[in-house]
Coordinates of C-alpha atoms in Angstrom, one line a residue:
X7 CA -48.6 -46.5 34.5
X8 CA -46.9 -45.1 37.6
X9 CA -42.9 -46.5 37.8
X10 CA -40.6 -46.1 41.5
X11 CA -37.1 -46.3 40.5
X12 CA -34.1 -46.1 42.7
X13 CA -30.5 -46.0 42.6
X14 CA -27.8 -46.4 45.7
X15 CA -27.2 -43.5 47.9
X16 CA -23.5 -43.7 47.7
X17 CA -23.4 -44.5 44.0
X18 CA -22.8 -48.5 43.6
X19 CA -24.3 -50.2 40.7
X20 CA -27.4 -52.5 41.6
X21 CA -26.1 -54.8 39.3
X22 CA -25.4 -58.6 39.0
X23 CA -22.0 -60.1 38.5
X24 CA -21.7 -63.0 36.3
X25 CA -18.0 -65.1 36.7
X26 CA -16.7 -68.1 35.6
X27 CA -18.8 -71.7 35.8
X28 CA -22.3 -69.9 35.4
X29 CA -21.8 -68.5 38.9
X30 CA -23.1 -65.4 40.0
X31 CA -23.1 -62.7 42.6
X32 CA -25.9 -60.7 43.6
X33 CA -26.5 -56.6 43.6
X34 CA -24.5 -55.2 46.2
X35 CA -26.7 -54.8 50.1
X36 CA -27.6 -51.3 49.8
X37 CA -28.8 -49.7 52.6
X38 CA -29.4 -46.2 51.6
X39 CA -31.1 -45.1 48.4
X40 CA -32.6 -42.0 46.6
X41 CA -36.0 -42.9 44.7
X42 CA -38.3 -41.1 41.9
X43 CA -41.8 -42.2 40.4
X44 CA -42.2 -41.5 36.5
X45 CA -46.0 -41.9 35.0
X46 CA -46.3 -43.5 31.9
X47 CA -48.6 -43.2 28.9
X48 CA -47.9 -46.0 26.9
X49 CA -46.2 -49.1 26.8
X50 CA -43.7 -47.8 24.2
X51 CA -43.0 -45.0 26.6
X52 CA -41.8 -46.8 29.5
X53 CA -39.7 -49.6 27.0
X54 CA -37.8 -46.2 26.1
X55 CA -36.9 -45.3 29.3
X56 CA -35.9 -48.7 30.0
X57 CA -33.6 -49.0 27.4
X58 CA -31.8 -45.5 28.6
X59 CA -31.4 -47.3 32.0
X60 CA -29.8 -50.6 30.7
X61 CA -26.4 -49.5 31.6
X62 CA -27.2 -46.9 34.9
X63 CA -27.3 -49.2 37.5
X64 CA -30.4 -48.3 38.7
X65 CA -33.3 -51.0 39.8
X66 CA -37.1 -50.7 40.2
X67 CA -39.7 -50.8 43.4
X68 CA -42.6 -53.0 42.1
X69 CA -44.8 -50.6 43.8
X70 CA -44.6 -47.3 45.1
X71 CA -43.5 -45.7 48.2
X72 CA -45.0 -43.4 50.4
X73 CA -42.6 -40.1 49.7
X74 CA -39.7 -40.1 47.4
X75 CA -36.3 -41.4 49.1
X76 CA -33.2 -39.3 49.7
X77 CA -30.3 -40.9 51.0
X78 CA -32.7 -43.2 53.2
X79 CA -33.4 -47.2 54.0
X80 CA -36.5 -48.4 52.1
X81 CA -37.7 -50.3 55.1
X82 CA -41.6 -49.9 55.8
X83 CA -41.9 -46.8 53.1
X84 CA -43.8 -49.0 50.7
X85 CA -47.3 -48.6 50.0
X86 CA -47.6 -52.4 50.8
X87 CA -51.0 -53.2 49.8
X88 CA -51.6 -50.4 47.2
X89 CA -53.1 -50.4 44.0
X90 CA -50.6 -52.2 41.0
X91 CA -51.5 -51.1 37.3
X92 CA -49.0 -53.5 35.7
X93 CA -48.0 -57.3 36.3
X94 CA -44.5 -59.0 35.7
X95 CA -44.1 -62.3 34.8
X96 CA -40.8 -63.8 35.7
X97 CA -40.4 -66.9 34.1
X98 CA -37.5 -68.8 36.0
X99 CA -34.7 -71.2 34.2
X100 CA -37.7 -72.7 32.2
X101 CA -36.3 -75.5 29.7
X102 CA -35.5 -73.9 26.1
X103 CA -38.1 -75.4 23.4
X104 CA -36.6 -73.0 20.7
X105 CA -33.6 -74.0 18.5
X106 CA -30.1 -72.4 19.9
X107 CA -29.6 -68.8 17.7
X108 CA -26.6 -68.1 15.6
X109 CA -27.1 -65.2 18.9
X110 CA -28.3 -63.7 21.7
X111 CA -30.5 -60.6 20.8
X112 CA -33.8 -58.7 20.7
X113 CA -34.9 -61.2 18.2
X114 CA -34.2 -64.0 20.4
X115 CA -35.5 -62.6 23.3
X116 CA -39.3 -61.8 21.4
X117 CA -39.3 -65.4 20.6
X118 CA -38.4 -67.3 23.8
X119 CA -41.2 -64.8 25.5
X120 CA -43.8 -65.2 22.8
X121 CA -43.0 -69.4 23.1
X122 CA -43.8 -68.9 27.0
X123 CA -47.2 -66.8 26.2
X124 CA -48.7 -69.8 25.0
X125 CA -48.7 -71.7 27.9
X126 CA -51.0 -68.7 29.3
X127 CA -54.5 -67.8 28.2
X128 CA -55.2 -65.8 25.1
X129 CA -55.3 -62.7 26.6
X130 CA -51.9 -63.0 27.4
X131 CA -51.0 -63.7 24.0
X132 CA -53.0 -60.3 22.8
X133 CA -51.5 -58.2 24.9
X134 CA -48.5 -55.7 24.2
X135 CA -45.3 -56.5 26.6
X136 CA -42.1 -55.6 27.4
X137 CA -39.3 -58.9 27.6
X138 CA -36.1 -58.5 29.2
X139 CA -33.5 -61.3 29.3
X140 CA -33.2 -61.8 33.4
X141 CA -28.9 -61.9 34.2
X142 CA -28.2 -65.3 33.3
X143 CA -29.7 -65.6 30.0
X144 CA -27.3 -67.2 27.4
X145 CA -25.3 -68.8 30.2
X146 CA -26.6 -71.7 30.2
X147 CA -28.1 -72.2 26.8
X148 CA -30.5 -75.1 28.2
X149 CA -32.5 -72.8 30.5
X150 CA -34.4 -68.9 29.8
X151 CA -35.0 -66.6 32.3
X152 CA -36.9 -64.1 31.5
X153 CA -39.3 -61.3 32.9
X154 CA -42.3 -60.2 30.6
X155 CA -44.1 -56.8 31.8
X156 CA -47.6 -55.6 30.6
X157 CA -50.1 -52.5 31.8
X158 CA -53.3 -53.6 33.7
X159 CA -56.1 -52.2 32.1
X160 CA -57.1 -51.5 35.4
X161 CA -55.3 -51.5 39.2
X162 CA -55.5 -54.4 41.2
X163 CA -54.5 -54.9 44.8
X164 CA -51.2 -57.1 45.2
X165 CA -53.4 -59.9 46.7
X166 CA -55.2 -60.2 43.7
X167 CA -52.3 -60.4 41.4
X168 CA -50.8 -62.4 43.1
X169 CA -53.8 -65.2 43.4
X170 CA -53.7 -65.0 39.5
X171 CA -50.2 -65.8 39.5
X172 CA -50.9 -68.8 41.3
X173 CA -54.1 -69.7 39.2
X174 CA -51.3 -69.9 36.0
X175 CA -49.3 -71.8 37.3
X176 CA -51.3 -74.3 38.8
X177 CA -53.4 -74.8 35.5
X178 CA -52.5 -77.9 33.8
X179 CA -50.1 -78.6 30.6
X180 CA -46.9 -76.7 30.6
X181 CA -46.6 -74.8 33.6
X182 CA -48.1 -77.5 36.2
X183 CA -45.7 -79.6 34.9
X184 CA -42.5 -77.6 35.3
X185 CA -43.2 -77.2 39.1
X186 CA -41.0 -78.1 41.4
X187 CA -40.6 -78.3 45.4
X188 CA -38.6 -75.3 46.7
X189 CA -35.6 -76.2 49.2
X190 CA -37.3 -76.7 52.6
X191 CA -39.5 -79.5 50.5
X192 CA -43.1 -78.3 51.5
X193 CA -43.4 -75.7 49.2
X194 CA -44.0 -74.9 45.8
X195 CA -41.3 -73.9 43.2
X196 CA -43.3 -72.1 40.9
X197 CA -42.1 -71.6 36.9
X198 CA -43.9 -68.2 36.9
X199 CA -42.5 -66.2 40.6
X200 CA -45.6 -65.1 42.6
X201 CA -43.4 -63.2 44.6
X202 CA -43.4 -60.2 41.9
X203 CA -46.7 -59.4 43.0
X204 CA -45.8 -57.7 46.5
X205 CA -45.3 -54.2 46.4
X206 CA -42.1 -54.2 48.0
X207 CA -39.9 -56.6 45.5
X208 CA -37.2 -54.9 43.9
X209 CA -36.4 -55.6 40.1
X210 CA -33.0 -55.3 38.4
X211 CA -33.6 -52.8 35.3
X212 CA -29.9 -52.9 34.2
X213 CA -27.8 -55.7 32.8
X214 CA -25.4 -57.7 34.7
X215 CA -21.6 -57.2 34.6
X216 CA -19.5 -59.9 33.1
X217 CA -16.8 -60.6 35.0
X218 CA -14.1 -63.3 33.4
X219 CA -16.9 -64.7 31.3
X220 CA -18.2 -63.3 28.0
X221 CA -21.6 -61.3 27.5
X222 CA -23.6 -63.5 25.8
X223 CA -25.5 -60.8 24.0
X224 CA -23.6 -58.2 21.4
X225 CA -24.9 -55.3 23.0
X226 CA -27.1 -54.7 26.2
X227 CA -29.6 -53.3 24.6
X228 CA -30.5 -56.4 23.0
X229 CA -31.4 -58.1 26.3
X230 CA -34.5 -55.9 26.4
X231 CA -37.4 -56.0 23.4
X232 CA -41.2 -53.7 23.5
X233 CA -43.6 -56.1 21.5
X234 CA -46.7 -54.0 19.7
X235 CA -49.7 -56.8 20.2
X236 CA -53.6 -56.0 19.2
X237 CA -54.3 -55.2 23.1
X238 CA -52.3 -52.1 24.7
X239 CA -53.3 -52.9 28.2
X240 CA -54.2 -57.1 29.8
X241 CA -57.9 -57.5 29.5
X242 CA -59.6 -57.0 33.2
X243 CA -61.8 -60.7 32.3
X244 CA -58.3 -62.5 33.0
X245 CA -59.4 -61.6 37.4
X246 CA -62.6 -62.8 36.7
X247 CA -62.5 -66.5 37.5
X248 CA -60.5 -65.8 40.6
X249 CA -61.4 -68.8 43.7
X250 CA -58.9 -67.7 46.4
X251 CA -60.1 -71.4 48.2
X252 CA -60.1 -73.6 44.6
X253 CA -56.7 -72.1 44.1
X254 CA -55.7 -73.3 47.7
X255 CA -57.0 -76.6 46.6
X256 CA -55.4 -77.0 43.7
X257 CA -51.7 -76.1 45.3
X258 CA -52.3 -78.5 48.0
X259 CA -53.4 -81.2 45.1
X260 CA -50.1 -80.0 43.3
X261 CA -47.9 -80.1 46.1
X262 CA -48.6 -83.8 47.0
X263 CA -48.5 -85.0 43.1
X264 CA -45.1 -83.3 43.1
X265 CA -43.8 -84.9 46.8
X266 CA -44.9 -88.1 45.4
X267 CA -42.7 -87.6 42.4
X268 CA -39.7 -87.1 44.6
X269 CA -40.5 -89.9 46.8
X270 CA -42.0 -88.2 50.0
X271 CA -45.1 -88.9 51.5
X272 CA -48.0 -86.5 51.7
X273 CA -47.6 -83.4 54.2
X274 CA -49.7 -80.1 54.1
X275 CA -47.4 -76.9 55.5
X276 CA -48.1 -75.1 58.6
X277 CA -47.9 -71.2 58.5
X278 CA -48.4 -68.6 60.9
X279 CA -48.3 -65.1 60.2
X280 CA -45.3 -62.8 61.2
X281 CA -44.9 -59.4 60.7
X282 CA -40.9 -58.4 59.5
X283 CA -39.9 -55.1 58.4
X284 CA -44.3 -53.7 58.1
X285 CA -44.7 -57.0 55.7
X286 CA -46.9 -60.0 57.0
X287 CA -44.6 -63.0 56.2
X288 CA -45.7 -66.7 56.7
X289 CA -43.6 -68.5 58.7
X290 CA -43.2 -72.5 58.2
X291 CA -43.8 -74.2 61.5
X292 CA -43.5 -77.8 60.3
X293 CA -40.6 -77.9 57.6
X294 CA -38.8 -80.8 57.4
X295 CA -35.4 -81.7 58.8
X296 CA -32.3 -79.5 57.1
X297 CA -29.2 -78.3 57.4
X298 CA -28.4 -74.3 56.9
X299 CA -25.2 -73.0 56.2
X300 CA -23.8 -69.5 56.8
X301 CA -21.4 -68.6 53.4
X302 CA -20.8 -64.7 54.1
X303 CA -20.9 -62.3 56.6
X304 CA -21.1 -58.5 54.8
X305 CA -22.1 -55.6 57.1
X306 CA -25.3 -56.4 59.0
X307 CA -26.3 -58.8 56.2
X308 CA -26.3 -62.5 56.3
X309 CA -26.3 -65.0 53.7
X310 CA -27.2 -68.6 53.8
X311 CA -28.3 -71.6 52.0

């Protein structure tokens, strides 16, 4: 299992930063980073490398560039449509079912991920993974985040993945119902992100910083957990149902039942295809009426809501 890593150029920690009232800040905009792949063997393997990272400040490429990076922007040096060999399953502020611990540890974190398994088919559930509590775990005891990693038995491209993604969350019982409509209202907000399939997402691999707040966990190595199941690697069958148009058909059934729910009439998006940055990106052409405000300015980034 073949890992891209990368840390900032100039040395700053890609890191979030918890503060007071739940809030928090994101990794700092890096521009310029050095990268290096490591190839895995086993599971186990990679779990020990990731709990040597914890506290490095270092973050992952969920796929793989072209060449190794020194002291250079990322931008279009991602094997975008290559072959994956592991998935990531990034649960999002999912309501807790478990009783509250006395705390926050490894212990913890194996349960809330083995709770979510269930909702998923049984292959899932056989299959050795990795769990790491995302930043704001234990800050808001109501809600787990939580990001659950397992090998492929065998490579996929990124559009597959990512269709399967969809397929689990769209299937009924507990994860249909915990969708939601993103902010422009014609979108899905998916429980399980199908945005970890592309190639070019980066994931935090080192815990946040606590800044005025306490770390709800005694140590930071207790945010992360490796989980020994019967299977080593997902079983390949899990791909094999795969309908890229009954999928399509069952977000545009979801999306209306969920409009309805917050009192909007039917409405089907409108896309077209833009390429930003080597990525195609959809673009919305018919979102509904909003309002978008600018709340920093740092270097030649942006940030709205």
């Amino acid at each position: 299992m073949k890992v891209t890593y990368l840390k900032a150029t100039d040395g700053r920690r890609l890191v979030k930063r918890i503060t007071p009232k739940g809030k928090y800040v994101t990794y700092p905009q890096v521009k310029n980073f050095d990268s290096w792949q490591k190839d895995y063997a086993t599971l186990n393997e990679y779990y020990q490398d990731l709990e040597a990272y914890i506290d490095k400040g270092y973050c992952q490429l969920k796929g793989q560039f072209h060449n190794d990076l020194n002291g250079e922007s990322r931008e279009k040096k991602t094997i975008v449509d290559g072959l994956t060999d592991r998935i990531v399953l990034d649960f999002d502020k999912i309501k807790r079912r478990l009783p509250l611990p006395p705390t926050f540890d490894k212990k913890d974190v194996e349960a809330v991920a083995s709770d979510l398994l269930t909702n998923l088919p049984q292959e899932f559930q056989r299959c050795s993974f990795i769990a790491r509590a995302s930043s704001s775990y234990g800050t808001d005891p109501e809600y787990v985040s939580i990001h659950i990693e397992m090998r492929l038995n065998t490579p996929v491209p990124p559009k597959t993945l990512k269709l399967l993604l969809k397929q689990l969350n769209l299937q009924q019982g507990f994860m249909r119902d915990n969708l939601e409509l993103s902010n422009n209202w014609l979108c899905l907000k998916y429980p399980l992100d199908i945005c970890l399939a592309d190639n070019a997402r980066l994931l935090l691999v080192s815990a946040p910083e606590f800044q005025g707040v306490s770390n709800p966990f005694p140590t930071q190595k207790d945010r992360i957990v490796y989980v020994q199941r019967p299977d080593e690697t997902l079983d390949d069958c899990v791909f094999n149902s795969l309908d890229e148009n009954k999928i399509r058909q069952l977000g545009e059934t979801a999306l209306k039942e969920v409009r309805k729910k917050n009192g909007l009439r039917a409405k089907i998006p409108r896309t077209t295809p833009k390429f930003i940055g080597g990525e195609s990106i959809d673009i919305l052409t018919n979102a509904e009426k909003m309002n978008i405000e600018i709340y920093a300015v740092h270097d030649e980034w942006v940030h709205a809501d």
